[in-house]
XYZ file of C-alpha atoms in Angstrom:
523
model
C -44.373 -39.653 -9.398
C -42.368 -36.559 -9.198
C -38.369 -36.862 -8.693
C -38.545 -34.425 -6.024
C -40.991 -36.726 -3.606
C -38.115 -39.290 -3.519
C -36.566 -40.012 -0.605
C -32.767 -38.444 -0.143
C -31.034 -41.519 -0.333
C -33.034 -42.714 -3.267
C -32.434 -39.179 -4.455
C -28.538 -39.230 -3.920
C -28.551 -42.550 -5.814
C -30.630 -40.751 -8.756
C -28.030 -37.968 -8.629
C -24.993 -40.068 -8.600
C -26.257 -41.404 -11.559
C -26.845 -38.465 -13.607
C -23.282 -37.569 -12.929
C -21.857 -40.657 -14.075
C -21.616 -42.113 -10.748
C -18.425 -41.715 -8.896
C -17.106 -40.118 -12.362
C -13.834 -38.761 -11.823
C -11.958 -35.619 -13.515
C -13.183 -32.101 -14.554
C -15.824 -33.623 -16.803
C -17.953 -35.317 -13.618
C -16.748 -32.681 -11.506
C -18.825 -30.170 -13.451
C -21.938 -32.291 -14.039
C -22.071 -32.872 -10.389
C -21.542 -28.812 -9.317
C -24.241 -28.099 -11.944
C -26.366 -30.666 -10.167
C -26.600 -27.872 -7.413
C -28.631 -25.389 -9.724
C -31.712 -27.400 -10.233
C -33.582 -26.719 -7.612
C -32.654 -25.695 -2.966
C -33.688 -29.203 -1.952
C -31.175 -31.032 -4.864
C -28.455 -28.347 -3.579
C -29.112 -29.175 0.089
C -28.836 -32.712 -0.972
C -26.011 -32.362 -3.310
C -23.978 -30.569 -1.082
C -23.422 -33.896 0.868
C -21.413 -35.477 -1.940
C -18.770 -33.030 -2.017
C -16.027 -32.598 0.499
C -14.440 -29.201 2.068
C -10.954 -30.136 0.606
C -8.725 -28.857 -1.256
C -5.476 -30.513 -2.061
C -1.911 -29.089 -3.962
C 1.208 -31.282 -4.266
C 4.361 -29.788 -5.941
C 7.014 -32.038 -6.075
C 10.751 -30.599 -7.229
C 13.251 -33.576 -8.428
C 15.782 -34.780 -10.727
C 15.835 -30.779 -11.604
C 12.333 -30.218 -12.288
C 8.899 -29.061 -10.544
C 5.859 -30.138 -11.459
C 2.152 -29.690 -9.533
C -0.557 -31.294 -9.174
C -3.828 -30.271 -7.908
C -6.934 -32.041 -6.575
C -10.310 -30.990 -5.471
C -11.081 -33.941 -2.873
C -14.480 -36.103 -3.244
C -15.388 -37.540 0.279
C -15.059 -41.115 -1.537
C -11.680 -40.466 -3.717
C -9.718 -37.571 -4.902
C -11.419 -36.183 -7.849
C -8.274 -36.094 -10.204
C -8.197 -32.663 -11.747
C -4.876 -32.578 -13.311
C -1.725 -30.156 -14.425
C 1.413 -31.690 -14.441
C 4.365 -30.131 -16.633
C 7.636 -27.867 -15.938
C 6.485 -24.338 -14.165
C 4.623 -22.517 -15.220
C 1.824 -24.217 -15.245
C -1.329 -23.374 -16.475
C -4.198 -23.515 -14.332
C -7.162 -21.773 -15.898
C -9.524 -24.665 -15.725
C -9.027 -25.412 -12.391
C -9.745 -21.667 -11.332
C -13.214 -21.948 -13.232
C -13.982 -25.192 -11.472
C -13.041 -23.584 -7.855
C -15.156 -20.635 -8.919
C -18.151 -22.361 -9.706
C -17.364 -25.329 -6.372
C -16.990 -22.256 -4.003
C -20.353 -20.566 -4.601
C -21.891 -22.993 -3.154
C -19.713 -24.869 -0.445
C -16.664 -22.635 0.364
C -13.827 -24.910 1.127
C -12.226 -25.290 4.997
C -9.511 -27.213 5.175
C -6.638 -27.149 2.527
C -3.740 -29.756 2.001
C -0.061 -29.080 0.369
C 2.431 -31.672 -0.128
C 5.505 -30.257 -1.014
C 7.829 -33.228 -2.073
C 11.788 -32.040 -2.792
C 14.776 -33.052 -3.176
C 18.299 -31.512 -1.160
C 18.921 -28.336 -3.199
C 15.943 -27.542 -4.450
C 13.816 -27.703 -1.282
C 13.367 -23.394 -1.678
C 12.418 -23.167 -5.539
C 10.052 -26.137 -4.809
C 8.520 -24.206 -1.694
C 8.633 -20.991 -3.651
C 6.885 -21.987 -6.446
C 4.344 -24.121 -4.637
C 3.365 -20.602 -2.683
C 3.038 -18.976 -6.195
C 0.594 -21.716 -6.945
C -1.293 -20.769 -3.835
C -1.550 -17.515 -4.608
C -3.683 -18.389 -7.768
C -6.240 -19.831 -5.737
C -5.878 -16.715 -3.154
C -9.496 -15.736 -4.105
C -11.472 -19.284 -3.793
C -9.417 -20.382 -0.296
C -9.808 -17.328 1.651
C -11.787 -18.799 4.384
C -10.048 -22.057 4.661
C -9.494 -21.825 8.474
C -7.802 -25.849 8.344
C -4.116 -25.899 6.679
C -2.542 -29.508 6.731
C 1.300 -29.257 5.596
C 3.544 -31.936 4.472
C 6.956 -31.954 3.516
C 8.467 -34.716 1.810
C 12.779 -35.452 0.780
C 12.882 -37.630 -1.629
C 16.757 -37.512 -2.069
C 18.707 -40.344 -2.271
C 21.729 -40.483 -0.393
C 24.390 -38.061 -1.419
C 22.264 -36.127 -3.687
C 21.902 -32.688 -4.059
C 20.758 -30.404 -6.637
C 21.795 -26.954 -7.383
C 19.232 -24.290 -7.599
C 19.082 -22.599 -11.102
C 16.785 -19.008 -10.070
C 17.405 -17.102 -6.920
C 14.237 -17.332 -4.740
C 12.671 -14.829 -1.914
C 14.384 -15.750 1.894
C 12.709 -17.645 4.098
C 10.352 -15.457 5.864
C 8.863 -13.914 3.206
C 7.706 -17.337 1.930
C 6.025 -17.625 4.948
C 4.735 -13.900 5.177
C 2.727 -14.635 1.917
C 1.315 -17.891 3.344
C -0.210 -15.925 6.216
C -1.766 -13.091 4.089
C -3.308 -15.717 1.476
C -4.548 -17.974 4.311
C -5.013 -15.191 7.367
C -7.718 -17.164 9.224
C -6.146 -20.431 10.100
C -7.465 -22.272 13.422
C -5.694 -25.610 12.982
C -2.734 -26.307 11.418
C -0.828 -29.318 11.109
C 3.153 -29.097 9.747
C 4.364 -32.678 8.447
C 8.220 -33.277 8.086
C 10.260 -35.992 7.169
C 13.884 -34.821 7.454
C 15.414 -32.015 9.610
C 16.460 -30.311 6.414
C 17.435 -26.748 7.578
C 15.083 -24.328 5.365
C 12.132 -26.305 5.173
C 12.904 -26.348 9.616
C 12.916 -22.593 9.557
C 9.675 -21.932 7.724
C 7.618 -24.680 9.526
C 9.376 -22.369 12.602
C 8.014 -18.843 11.194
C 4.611 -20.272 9.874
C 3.727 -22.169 13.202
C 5.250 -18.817 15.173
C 2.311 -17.170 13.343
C -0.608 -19.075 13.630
C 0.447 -20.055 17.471
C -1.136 -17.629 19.140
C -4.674 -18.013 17.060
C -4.852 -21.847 16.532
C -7.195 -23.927 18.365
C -5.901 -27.347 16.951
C -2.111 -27.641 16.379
C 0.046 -31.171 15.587
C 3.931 -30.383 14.870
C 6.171 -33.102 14.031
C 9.464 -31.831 14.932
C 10.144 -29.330 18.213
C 12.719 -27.709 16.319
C 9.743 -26.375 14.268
C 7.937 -25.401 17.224
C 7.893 -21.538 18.144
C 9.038 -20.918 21.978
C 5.990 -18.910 22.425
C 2.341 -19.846 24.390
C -0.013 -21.992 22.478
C -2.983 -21.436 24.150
C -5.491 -23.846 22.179
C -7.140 -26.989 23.184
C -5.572 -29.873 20.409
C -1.538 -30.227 20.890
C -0.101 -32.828 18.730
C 3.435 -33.054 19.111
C 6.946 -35.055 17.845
C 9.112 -34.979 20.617
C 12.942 -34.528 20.641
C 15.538 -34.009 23.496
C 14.558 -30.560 24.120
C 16.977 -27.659 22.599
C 18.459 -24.345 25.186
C 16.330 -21.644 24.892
C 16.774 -18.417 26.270
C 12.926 -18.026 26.623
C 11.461 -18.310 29.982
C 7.847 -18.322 28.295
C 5.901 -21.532 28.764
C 5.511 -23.135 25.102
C 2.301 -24.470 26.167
C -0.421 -23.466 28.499
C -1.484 -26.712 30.765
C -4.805 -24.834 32.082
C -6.506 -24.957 28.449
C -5.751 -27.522 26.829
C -8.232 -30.884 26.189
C -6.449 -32.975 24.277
C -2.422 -33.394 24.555
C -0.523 -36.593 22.418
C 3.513 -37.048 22.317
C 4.694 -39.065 19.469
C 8.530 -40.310 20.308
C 8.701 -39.067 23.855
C 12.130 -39.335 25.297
C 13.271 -39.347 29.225
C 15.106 -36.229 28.771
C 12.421 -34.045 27.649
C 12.380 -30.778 29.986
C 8.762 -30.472 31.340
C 9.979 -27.300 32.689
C 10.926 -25.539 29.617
C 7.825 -26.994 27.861
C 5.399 -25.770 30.702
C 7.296 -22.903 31.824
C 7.651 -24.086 35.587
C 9.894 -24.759 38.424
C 10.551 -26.980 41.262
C 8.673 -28.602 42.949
C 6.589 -30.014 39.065
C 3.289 -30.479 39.633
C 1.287 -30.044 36.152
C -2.263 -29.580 36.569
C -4.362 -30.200 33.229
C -7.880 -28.674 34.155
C -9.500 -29.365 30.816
C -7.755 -31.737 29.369
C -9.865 -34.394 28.888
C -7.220 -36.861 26.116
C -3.352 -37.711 27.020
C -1.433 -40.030 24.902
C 2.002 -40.768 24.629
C 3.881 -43.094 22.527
C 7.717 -43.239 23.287
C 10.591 -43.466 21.304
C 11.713 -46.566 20.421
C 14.963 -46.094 21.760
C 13.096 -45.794 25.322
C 10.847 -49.340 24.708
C 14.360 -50.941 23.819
C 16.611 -49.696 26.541
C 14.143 -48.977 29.172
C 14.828 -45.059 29.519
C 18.465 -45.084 30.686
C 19.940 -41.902 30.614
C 21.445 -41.587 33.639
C 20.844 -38.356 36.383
C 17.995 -37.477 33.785
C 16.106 -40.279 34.236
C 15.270 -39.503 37.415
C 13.408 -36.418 36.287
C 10.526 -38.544 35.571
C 10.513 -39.357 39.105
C 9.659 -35.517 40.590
C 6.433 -34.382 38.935
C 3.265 -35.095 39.113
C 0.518 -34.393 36.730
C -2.807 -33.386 37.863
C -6.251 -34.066 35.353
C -9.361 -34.327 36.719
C -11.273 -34.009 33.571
C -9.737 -36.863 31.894
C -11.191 -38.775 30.177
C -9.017 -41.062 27.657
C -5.183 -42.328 27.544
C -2.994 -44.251 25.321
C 0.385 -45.090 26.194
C 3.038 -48.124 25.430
C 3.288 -50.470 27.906
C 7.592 -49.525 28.981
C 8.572 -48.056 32.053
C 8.598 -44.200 30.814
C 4.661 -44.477 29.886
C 4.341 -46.125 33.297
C 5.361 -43.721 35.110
C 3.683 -41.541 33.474
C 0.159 -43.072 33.919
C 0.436 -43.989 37.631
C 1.550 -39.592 38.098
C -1.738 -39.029 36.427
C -3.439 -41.715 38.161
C -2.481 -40.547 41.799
C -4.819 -37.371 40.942
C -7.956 -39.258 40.275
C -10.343 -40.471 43.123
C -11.074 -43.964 41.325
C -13.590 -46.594 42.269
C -13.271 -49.386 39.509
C -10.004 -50.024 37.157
C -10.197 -52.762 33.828
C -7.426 -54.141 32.276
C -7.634 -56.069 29.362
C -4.744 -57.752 28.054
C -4.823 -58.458 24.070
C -2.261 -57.433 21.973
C -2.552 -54.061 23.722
C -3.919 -53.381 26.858
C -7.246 -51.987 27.530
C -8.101 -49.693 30.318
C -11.178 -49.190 31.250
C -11.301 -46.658 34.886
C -14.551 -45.859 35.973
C -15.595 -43.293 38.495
C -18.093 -45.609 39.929
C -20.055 -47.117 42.899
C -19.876 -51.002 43.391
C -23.533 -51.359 41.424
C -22.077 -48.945 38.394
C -24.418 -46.390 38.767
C -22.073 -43.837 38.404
C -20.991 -42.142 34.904
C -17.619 -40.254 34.104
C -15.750 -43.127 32.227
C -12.172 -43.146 31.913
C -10.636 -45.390 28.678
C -7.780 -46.076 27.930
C -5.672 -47.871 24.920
C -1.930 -48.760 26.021
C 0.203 -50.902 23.183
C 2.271 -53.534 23.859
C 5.543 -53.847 22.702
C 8.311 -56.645 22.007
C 8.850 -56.895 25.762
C 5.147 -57.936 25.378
C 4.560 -59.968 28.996
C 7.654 -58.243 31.247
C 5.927 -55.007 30.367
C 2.422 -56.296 31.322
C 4.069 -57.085 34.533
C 5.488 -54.081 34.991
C 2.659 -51.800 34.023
C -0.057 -53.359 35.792
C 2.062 -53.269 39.256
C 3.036 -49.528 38.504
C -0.867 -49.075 38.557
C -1.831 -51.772 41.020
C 1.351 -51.268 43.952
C -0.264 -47.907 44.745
C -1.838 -48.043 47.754
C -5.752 -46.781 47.783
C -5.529 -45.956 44.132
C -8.529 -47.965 43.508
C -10.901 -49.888 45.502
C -11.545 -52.551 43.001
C -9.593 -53.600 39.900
C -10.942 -55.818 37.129
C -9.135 -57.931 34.378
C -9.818 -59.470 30.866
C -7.211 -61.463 29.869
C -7.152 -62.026 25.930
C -3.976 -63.625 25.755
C -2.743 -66.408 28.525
C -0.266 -65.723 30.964
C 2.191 -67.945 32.383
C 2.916 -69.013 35.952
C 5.191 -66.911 36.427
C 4.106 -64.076 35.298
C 0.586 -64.159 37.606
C 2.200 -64.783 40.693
C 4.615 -61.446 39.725
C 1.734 -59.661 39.854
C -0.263 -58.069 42.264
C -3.405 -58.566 42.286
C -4.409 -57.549 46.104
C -7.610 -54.835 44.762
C -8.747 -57.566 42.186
C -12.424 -58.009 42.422
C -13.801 -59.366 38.557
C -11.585 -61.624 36.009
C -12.668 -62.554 32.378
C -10.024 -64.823 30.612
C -11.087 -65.054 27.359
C -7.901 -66.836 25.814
C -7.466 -71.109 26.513
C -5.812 -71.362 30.116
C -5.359 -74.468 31.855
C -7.472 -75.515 34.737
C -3.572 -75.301 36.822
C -3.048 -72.190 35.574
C -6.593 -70.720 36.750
C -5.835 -72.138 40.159
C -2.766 -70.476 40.060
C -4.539 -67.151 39.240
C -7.502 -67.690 41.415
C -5.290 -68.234 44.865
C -3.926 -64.916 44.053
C -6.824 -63.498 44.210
C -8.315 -62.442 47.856
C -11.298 -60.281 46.942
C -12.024 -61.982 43.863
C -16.150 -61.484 43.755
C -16.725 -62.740 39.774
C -15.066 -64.601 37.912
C -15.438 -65.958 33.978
C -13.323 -68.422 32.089
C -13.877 -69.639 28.729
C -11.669 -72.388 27.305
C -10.249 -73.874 30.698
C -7.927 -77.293 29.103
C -8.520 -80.020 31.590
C -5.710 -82.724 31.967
C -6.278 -85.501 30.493
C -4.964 -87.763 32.717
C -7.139 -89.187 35.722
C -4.788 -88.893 38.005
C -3.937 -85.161 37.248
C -7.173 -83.673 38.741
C -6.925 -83.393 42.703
C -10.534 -81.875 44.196
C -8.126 -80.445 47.172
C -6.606 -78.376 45.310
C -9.679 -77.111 44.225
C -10.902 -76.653 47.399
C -7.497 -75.374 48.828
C -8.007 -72.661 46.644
C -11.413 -71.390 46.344
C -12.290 -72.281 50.270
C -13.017 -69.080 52.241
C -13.302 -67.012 49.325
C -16.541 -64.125 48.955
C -17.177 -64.995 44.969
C -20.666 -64.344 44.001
C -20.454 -65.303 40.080
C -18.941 -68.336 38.662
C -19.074 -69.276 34.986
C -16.285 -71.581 33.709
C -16.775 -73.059 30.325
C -14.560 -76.281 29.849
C -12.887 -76.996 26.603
C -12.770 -81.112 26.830
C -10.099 -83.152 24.570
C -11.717 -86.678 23.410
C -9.847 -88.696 26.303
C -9.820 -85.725 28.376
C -11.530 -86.515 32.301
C -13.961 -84.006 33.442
C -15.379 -83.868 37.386
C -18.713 -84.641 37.896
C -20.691 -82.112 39.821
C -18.141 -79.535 39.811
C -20.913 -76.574 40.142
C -22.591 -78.770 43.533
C -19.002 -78.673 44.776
C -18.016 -75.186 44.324
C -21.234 -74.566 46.198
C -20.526 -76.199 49.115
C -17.061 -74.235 49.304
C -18.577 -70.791 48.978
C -21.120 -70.157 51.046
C -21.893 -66.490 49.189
C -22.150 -68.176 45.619
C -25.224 -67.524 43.929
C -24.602 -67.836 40.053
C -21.942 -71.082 39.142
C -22.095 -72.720 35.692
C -20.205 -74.866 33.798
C -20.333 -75.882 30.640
C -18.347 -77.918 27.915
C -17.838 -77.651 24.414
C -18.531 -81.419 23.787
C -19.844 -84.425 25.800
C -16.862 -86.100 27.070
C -15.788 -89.665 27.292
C -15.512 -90.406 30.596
C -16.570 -88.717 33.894
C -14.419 -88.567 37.337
């Protein structure tokens, strides 16, 4: 049978094989890229093992520069390389590039610049000149991804031994090797001051054409309008600027995440408005925020700013997904954006984060439009549960009915804290005793379904009581009942529980119970 009637994953096999499966280095590198002459279906095929990445890492420390450059795999890094003092020859990687980018012109490209205090500039300078050798294979890279790394140790600082161009002509030749850049992400580790001032100029040039943009320090981000759809973006207690220009415009953008979000940050400076703040988001479809530690830890404290949080409101219609942390800044924030959307259902689930699941729904889920959400939970871990699920559930008419799936127990006093008043469905997935469900269940008026797995029964006779069972679920509207029992050996367990809970609810129509072993005795 011909090789060419083979199926394309038997083929890719076949091919991987022939270049010395996931060979590494220039040798493998070239067997697979000549793989791509044999014939338009291997090339099609072939195509799929390489990536559309191209990697550079110049590193400057204990007062030298070396470089080192990869041409990524989609498995591993394909290791092609050239470390020694600059200059460094690169002739071999140029004639692998050449014969890669015939085929499958790269589109995204990766520097790591890692420096130490002093040399930050000649390490920066010479990792452009080693750009500029590839100038005529990464032309059309429209994805740049940016890191910069200080490595110094404390105290340390080297003296630079050439004079190297300023600043902005560093970043001037960036822009004219890689003109078509659409997303761009800037990395930084340390505020160092030169490596600050070209992320500034770089992202000031790209801004205004980039669809996709993540910045990790505001001081590197340009007081101009980013008018793309993907803001990622470091947070810091916002600087003076003598800019009235929004630095963002809220009417295009889809997805919006804050990494170390502080209570001070000026909303107005960032969105360019006034009082009264109200911040409508008509795409945006993705909001996440994750707060600065100092915030989980003190609670957001900072006196007459604090209150800032208090006068805006944020308006989304579109969205779709959010991930917070589970302290009083994120919140706040959620219930603002929360007030904006007409809801029908809301989920929790409580694990070691909190799920939300809002759905813009009828009662019999036929509706679509699905709002998720991810919110972590920090050291505070139950007090914040608390706290965030009242901030959402204390608003009146926010949503008609509320469900919860409880992964991890809570304790008495934690369920009767909250408020559970629009509570219609309750999963409890983590062991809970049958005194704490009780608990749970009188606090729940419009509770319609309800499922418990692992309810502990005491294990003393005397302990179970059937009026407080029927205390507690008399006059209730559930329709669903499914408790499984987990049963010690000495443990008591009711006879004809389901028959009972029958009797009490006249709108039951599904009650089980089950146990996870026959017991040894029966009350």
């Amino acid at each position: 049978m011909h090789i060419c009637l083979l199926a394309d994953d038997i083929l890719i096999l076949v091919l991987r094989y022939a270049t010395g499966g996931y060979s590494y280095g220039l040798r493998g590198w070239r067997r697979k890229l000549g793989l791509l002459s044999v014939c338009k279906r291997w090339r099609a095929i072939s195509l799929s093992m390489l990536s559309r990445e191209v990697y550079m890492e110049c590193v400057g420390n204990d007062g030298a520069v070396t470089t080192t450059d990869y041409v990524s795999n989609e498995d591993k890094h394909a290791k092609i390389r050239h470390s020694d003092i600059i200059p460094v020859s690169v002739k071999s990687n140029l004639a692998l590039l050449a014969l890669y980018t015939n085929y499958y012109s790269p589109r995204k490209l990766s520097i790591s610049v890692t420096y130490s205090l002093g040399l930050e500039l000649l390490t920066l300078y010479l990792a452009i000149e080693l750009l500029g050798k590839y100038a005529g294979y990464i032309g059309k890279v429209t994805e740049l991804q940016l890191d910069f790394v200080n490595m110094s140790s404390p105290g340390q600082t080297y003296r630079q031994q050439c004079e190297t161009p300023n600043v902005a002509d560093l970043a001037s030749r960036v822009t004219q090797v890689l003109p078509g850049i659409r997303a761009y992400r800037l990395g930084i580790t340390r505020m160092d001051y030169h490596v600050l001032k070209f992320g500034h100029l770089l992202t000031k040039h790209y801004v205004e054409y980039l669809d996709r943009l993540e910045c990790s320090s505001m001081l590197a981000f340009p007081y101009t309008g980013f008018s793309g759809k993907h803001l990622f973006l470091r947070t810091n207690s916002m600087m003076h600027t003598p800019s009235r220009k929004p630095m963002v415009n809220p009417r295009e953008l889809e997805r919006l995440y804050f990494t170390r979000l502080v209570e001070d940050f000026d909303w107005r400076v960032f969105l360019g408005q006034n009082e009264p703040m109200r911040i409508v988001f008509e795409e945006l479809k993705h909001l996440g925020v994750e707060v600065s530690v100092s915030e989980v830890i003190t609670g957001g404290s900072h006196g007459d700013k604090a209150g800032d949080m208090g006068r805006f409101s944020i308006a989304a219609p579109k969205l779709e997904s959010w991930s917070t942390e589970m302290c009083p800044l994120g919140c706040r924030l959620l219930s603002t954006v929360l007030l904006s959307m007409p809801l029908k259902v809301l989920h929790f689930d409580c694990m070691n984060g909190t799920e939300i699941t809002l759905q813009n729904v009828d009662v019999e889920n036929k509706g679509k439009n699905v709002f998720s959400s991810y919110v972590t939970r920090n050291d505070g871990g139950d007090i914040a549960f608390v706290e965030f699920a009242n901030s959402i559930l204390d608003v009146p008419g926010l949503a008609e009915y509320a469900s919860v799936t409880m992964s991890q127990p809570l304790q008495h006093t934690e369920i009767r804290r909250i408020n559970w008043a629009y509570v219609t469905s309750v999963e409890i997935k983590s062991r809970i005793t049958l005194d704490q469900l009780l608990v749970l269940v009188s606090r729940l008026p419009r509770l319609v379904d309800l499922k418990a797995y692992n309810v502990e029964l005491p294990v003393e006779v005397e302990s179970f009581r059937w009026y407080d069972l029927d205390n507690v679920f008399n006059g209730l509207c559930v329709r669903t009942i499914w408790i499984e029992l987990f049963v010690r050996s000495s443990a008591v367990v009711p006879c004809g529980l389901v028959g009972r809970l029958h009797s009490l609810i006249p709108t039951l129509k599904t009650a089980n119970c089950e146990m996870n072993h026959k017991p040894t005795s029966l009350l």
